[in-house]
């Protein structure tokens, strides 16, 4: 993934944004958070208010099999534990790993917004204003133990992953490689992208891998629909900022995470499911023939042919 230093808003919007490819922006002014956010400062700043967290006994968290548990801890205790390698107090094992589950006050209705949930820390952050204020959707606080890896998934909104402290490795795949990623909803079933089970997932080798390492102060632009897999190489703090790149009415009003498909896409999938159900009225030979014709028609009418 390309790294670019000191990119202005104008240059980003003119040269980088329209390309719809991930890029690492370096040297941006992010506020005092890059120097202030030590473990001690973080735990004092927001005190002992309760936060929801993922706790995992294994390095790779899997959202599909739910190989982790949700727990609640006071924020200061959580930060200290996430920064440790071995725990005196723990839920599952002494080397368990932690990840902040950043949600709104009401999980079902409210979006994550660092200004509301962590107002004191929010004052230390300057979010790069490379989109209009009314496009803003959410700002999601991320705190992770060293060695924890998230499942590969896509979001339906553009976002900046702002690495404030610590180091992360991010592996990305283009939306065009969706057929090789064995999707279940917005998530890929291929958990271990470094050593995939190719007997189970033979097509995965066709997916082109993009990769970058984010150091403290780096900002990764992840365009909507790009798959990403994040590994925290060190204990670190980050902020994801999502914004609406389509007209506001395109998005599902009940979406609090930025990962529900746009309304038109959801409707199209429902219509396709009905069409496939209708095909079941035909004998197998006919069903196969007309299904192949439908695939060709979709490719002809809806596929782009200008991918680089």
XYZ file of C-alpha atoms in Angstrom:
308
model
C 0.000 0.000 0.000
C 1.381 3.397 -1.018
C 2.570 5.777 1.740
C 2.211 9.516 1.121
C 3.510 12.306 3.369
C 1.825 15.634 4.170
C -1.172 15.214 1.853
C -3.455 18.272 1.929
C -7.244 18.007 1.865
C -7.261 19.407 -1.697
C -4.746 16.860 -2.974
C -6.543 13.996 -1.214
C -9.909 14.915 -2.767
C -8.451 15.625 -6.212
C -5.858 12.875 -6.713
C -6.300 10.113 -4.149
C -9.969 9.794 -3.195
C -11.327 9.251 -6.741
C -8.952 6.281 -7.271
C -10.792 4.269 -4.574
C -7.641 2.492 -3.408
C -6.210 2.280 0.130
C -3.369 4.654 0.939
C -1.372 5.444 4.106
C -1.202 9.176 4.895
C 1.731 10.221 7.073
C 2.700 13.446 8.799
C -0.861 14.685 9.377
C -1.676 16.909 12.366
C -3.617 14.611 14.737
C -3.489 16.683 17.927
C -1.850 16.037 21.296
C -3.109 12.417 21.473
C 0.062 11.103 19.772
C 2.232 12.234 22.687
C -0.251 12.268 25.596
C -1.928 8.881 25.306
C 0.217 6.748 27.594
C -1.375 3.913 29.569
C -1.331 6.055 32.727
C -2.899 9.082 31.067
C -5.624 7.011 29.340
C -6.662 5.268 32.539
C -6.762 8.523 34.544
C -8.508 10.602 31.864
C -11.710 8.585 31.632
C -11.540 6.958 35.073
C -13.505 3.893 36.067
C -16.606 4.115 33.901
C -17.730 0.703 32.649
C -16.875 -0.353 29.080
C -17.829 -3.420 27.038
C -14.947 -5.514 25.756
C -14.119 -8.636 23.755
C -11.972 -11.152 25.650
C -10.169 -13.786 23.595
C -8.054 -16.743 24.732
C -6.655 -17.131 21.197
C -4.854 -14.579 18.964
C -7.352 -14.710 16.069
C -10.861 -13.533 16.895
C -13.562 -15.134 14.759
C -16.889 -13.313 14.591
C -18.604 -16.229 12.805
C -17.832 -18.923 15.391
C -17.744 -16.350 18.255
C -14.542 -17.757 19.786
C -14.425 -14.897 22.316
C -16.619 -13.627 25.135
C -18.105 -10.214 25.875
C -17.327 -8.801 29.306
C -17.499 -5.466 31.134
C -14.641 -3.745 32.984
C -13.967 -0.280 34.386
C -12.116 1.645 31.657
C -8.939 2.178 33.718
C -8.719 -1.548 34.599
C -9.336 -2.494 30.960
C -6.534 -0.215 29.659
C -4.010 -1.604 32.158
C -4.957 -5.195 31.381
C -4.843 -4.662 27.609
C -1.303 -3.310 27.980
C -0.113 -6.394 29.950
C 1.155 -9.672 28.479
C 0.373 -11.837 31.513
C -2.530 -11.109 33.838
C -2.848 -11.674 37.568
C -6.589 -11.184 37.192
C -8.342 -12.593 34.137
C -11.614 -14.051 32.770
C -10.383 -17.013 30.668
C -6.592 -17.439 30.729
C -3.609 -15.511 32.088
C -2.506 -14.564 28.557
C -5.956 -13.624 27.215
C -6.228 -10.612 24.909
C -8.615 -7.668 25.009
C -10.353 -5.450 22.480
C -12.581 -2.480 23.245
C -16.097 -2.981 21.943
C -16.754 0.576 20.928
C -20.500 1.166 20.861
C -22.998 3.930 21.532
C -24.822 4.280 24.854
C -27.732 2.252 23.473
C -26.080 -0.485 21.404
C -29.066 -0.863 19.068
C -29.803 2.790 18.465
C -26.687 4.907 19.017
C -23.568 5.087 16.881
C -20.094 5.126 18.415
C -18.811 8.685 18.779
C -15.646 9.340 20.790
C -16.900 12.868 21.558
C -19.915 11.426 23.411
C -18.474 8.244 24.934
C -14.946 9.537 25.762
C -15.301 13.352 25.807
C -12.056 14.074 27.687
C -9.907 12.000 25.308
C -11.783 13.381 22.281
C -10.367 16.837 23.067
C -6.838 15.514 22.378
C -7.684 14.342 18.842
C -7.750 16.343 15.651
C -9.600 14.266 13.023
C -8.365 15.115 9.492
C -11.270 17.036 7.903
C -11.072 15.471 4.466
C -14.848 15.128 4.150
C -17.809 17.440 4.813
C -19.130 17.674 8.393
C -22.591 16.434 7.403
C -21.049 13.275 5.906
C -19.654 12.225 9.310
C -21.111 8.923 10.528
C -19.083 7.656 13.501
C -15.762 7.828 15.330
C -14.914 4.467 16.824
C -12.332 4.217 19.608
C -10.083 1.136 19.215
C -7.886 -0.280 21.983
C -6.272 -3.661 21.491
C -3.866 -6.030 23.240
C -0.643 -6.943 21.444
C -0.971 -9.960 19.164
C -4.749 -9.770 18.685
C -6.046 -10.223 15.133
C -9.504 -9.254 13.883
C -11.525 -11.167 11.299
C -11.429 -10.035 7.653
C -14.485 -7.921 6.803
C -15.707 -4.979 4.738
C -17.627 -1.839 5.707
C -20.092 0.002 3.476
C -18.685 3.447 4.297
C -15.311 5.036 3.626
C -13.103 5.325 6.661
C -9.827 6.545 8.107
C -8.014 4.213 10.500
C -5.982 6.642 12.624
C -3.182 4.849 14.505
C -2.502 7.009 17.563
C -0.089 4.756 19.507
C 1.383 1.312 18.890
C 1.773 -0.594 15.645
C -0.697 -2.469 13.449
C -0.373 -4.635 10.371
C -3.284 -4.322 7.965
C -3.917 -6.790 5.138
C -6.444 -5.645 2.508
C -8.273 -7.189 -0.452
C -10.095 -5.413 -3.259
C -13.917 -5.624 -3.509
C -13.277 -7.312 -6.839
C -11.786 -10.325 -5.036
C -14.987 -11.027 -3.075
C -15.529 -14.332 -5.003
C -12.309 -15.732 -3.487
C -12.906 -14.715 0.134
C -15.651 -17.174 1.137
C -18.043 -14.585 2.517
C -20.642 -14.968 5.204
C -22.413 -11.603 5.208
C -19.749 -8.880 5.481
C -17.139 -11.276 6.899
C -14.690 -13.731 5.349
C -14.546 -17.302 6.652
C -10.776 -17.365 6.001
C -9.516 -16.532 9.464
C -5.784 -17.117 9.052
C -4.781 -14.995 6.046
C -1.089 -15.894 6.524
C -1.552 -19.686 6.591
C -4.957 -20.317 4.997
C -6.463 -23.805 4.849
C -6.329 -24.194 1.052
C -8.101 -27.554 1.105
C -11.091 -25.807 2.611
C -10.604 -22.483 0.772
C -8.854 -23.300 -2.547
C -9.883 -20.076 -4.340
C -8.291 -17.881 -1.664
C -4.931 -18.003 -3.495
C -6.518 -15.884 -6.269
C -7.185 -12.953 -3.921
C -4.517 -10.267 -4.347
C -3.086 -9.241 -0.991
C -2.274 -5.607 -0.179
C -0.446 -4.887 3.067
C 0.837 -2.039 5.211
C 2.201 -1.500 8.705
C 0.755 1.475 10.545
C 3.112 3.239 12.952
C 1.927 5.758 15.552
C 0.657 8.856 13.712
C -0.203 7.060 10.443
C -3.672 7.282 8.882
C -4.929 4.530 6.561
C -7.690 5.430 4.111
C -9.874 2.315 3.640
C -12.403 2.863 0.835
C -15.868 1.360 1.302
C -16.133 -2.357 0.352
C -12.366 -3.003 0.675
C -11.782 -6.028 2.907
C -9.368 -5.562 5.779
C -7.740 -7.766 8.397
C -6.038 -6.011 11.311
C -3.299 -7.446 13.530
C -2.080 -5.406 16.521
C 1.670 -5.968 16.644
C 1.845 -3.939 19.871
C -0.647 -2.694 22.461
C -2.135 0.325 20.768
C -4.855 2.893 20.526
C -6.542 3.894 17.290
C -9.607 5.687 16.003
C -11.763 4.673 13.047
C -13.679 7.536 11.463
C -16.472 6.568 9.060
C -18.242 8.924 6.696
C -21.110 8.649 4.226
C -19.741 8.715 0.745
C -23.116 7.928 -0.904
C -26.204 10.155 -0.477
C -27.445 9.779 3.143
C -30.723 8.117 2.081
C -28.800 5.221 0.456
C -27.911 3.793 3.877
C -29.993 1.631 6.189
C -31.381 3.874 8.964
C -30.977 1.062 11.526
C -27.241 0.710 10.818
C -25.221 1.704 13.891
C -21.914 0.089 12.820
C -21.592 1.140 9.167
C -21.719 -2.465 7.975
C -25.278 -2.998 6.719
C -25.549 -3.142 2.942
C -27.019 -0.051 1.216
C -30.817 -0.205 0.871
C -30.771 -0.793 -2.899
C -28.257 -3.651 -2.506
C -30.417 -5.334 0.152
C -33.496 -5.065 -2.064
C -31.590 -6.455 -5.078
C -30.409 -9.468 -3.047
C -33.987 -10.163 -1.889
C -35.222 -10.016 -5.504
C -32.412 -12.361 -6.594
C -33.347 -14.829 -3.835
C -36.941 -14.804 -5.105
C -35.725 -15.392 -8.679
C -33.618 -18.365 -7.561
C -36.619 -19.787 -5.672
C -38.662 -19.502 -8.886
C -35.996 -21.448 -10.806
C -36.583 -24.382 -8.452
C -39.849 -25.037 -10.315
C -37.772 -26.278 -13.281
C -35.994 -29.630 -13.692
C -32.262 -29.587 -12.875
C -31.042 -29.390 -16.501
C -33.218 -26.328 -17.217
C -32.432 -24.745 -13.862
C -28.691 -25.007 -14.587
C -29.108 -23.532 -18.084
C -31.196 -20.534 -17.007
C -29.050 -19.884 -13.914
C -25.970 -19.619 -16.173
C -27.848 -17.210 -18.451
C -28.767 -15.103 -15.405
C -25.099 -14.977 -14.335
C -24.077 -13.819 -17.826
C -26.771 -11.158 -17.762
C -25.617 -9.861 -14.381
C -22.016 -9.707 -15.632
C -23.060 -7.921 -18.825
C -25.342 -5.374 -17.123
C -23.646 -4.716 -13.782
C -19.941 -5.617 -13.808
C -17.381 -2.865 -14.299
C -14.845 -3.448 -17.030
C -12.454 -0.627 -16.160
C -10.707 -2.118 -13.118
C -6.949 -1.562 -13.164
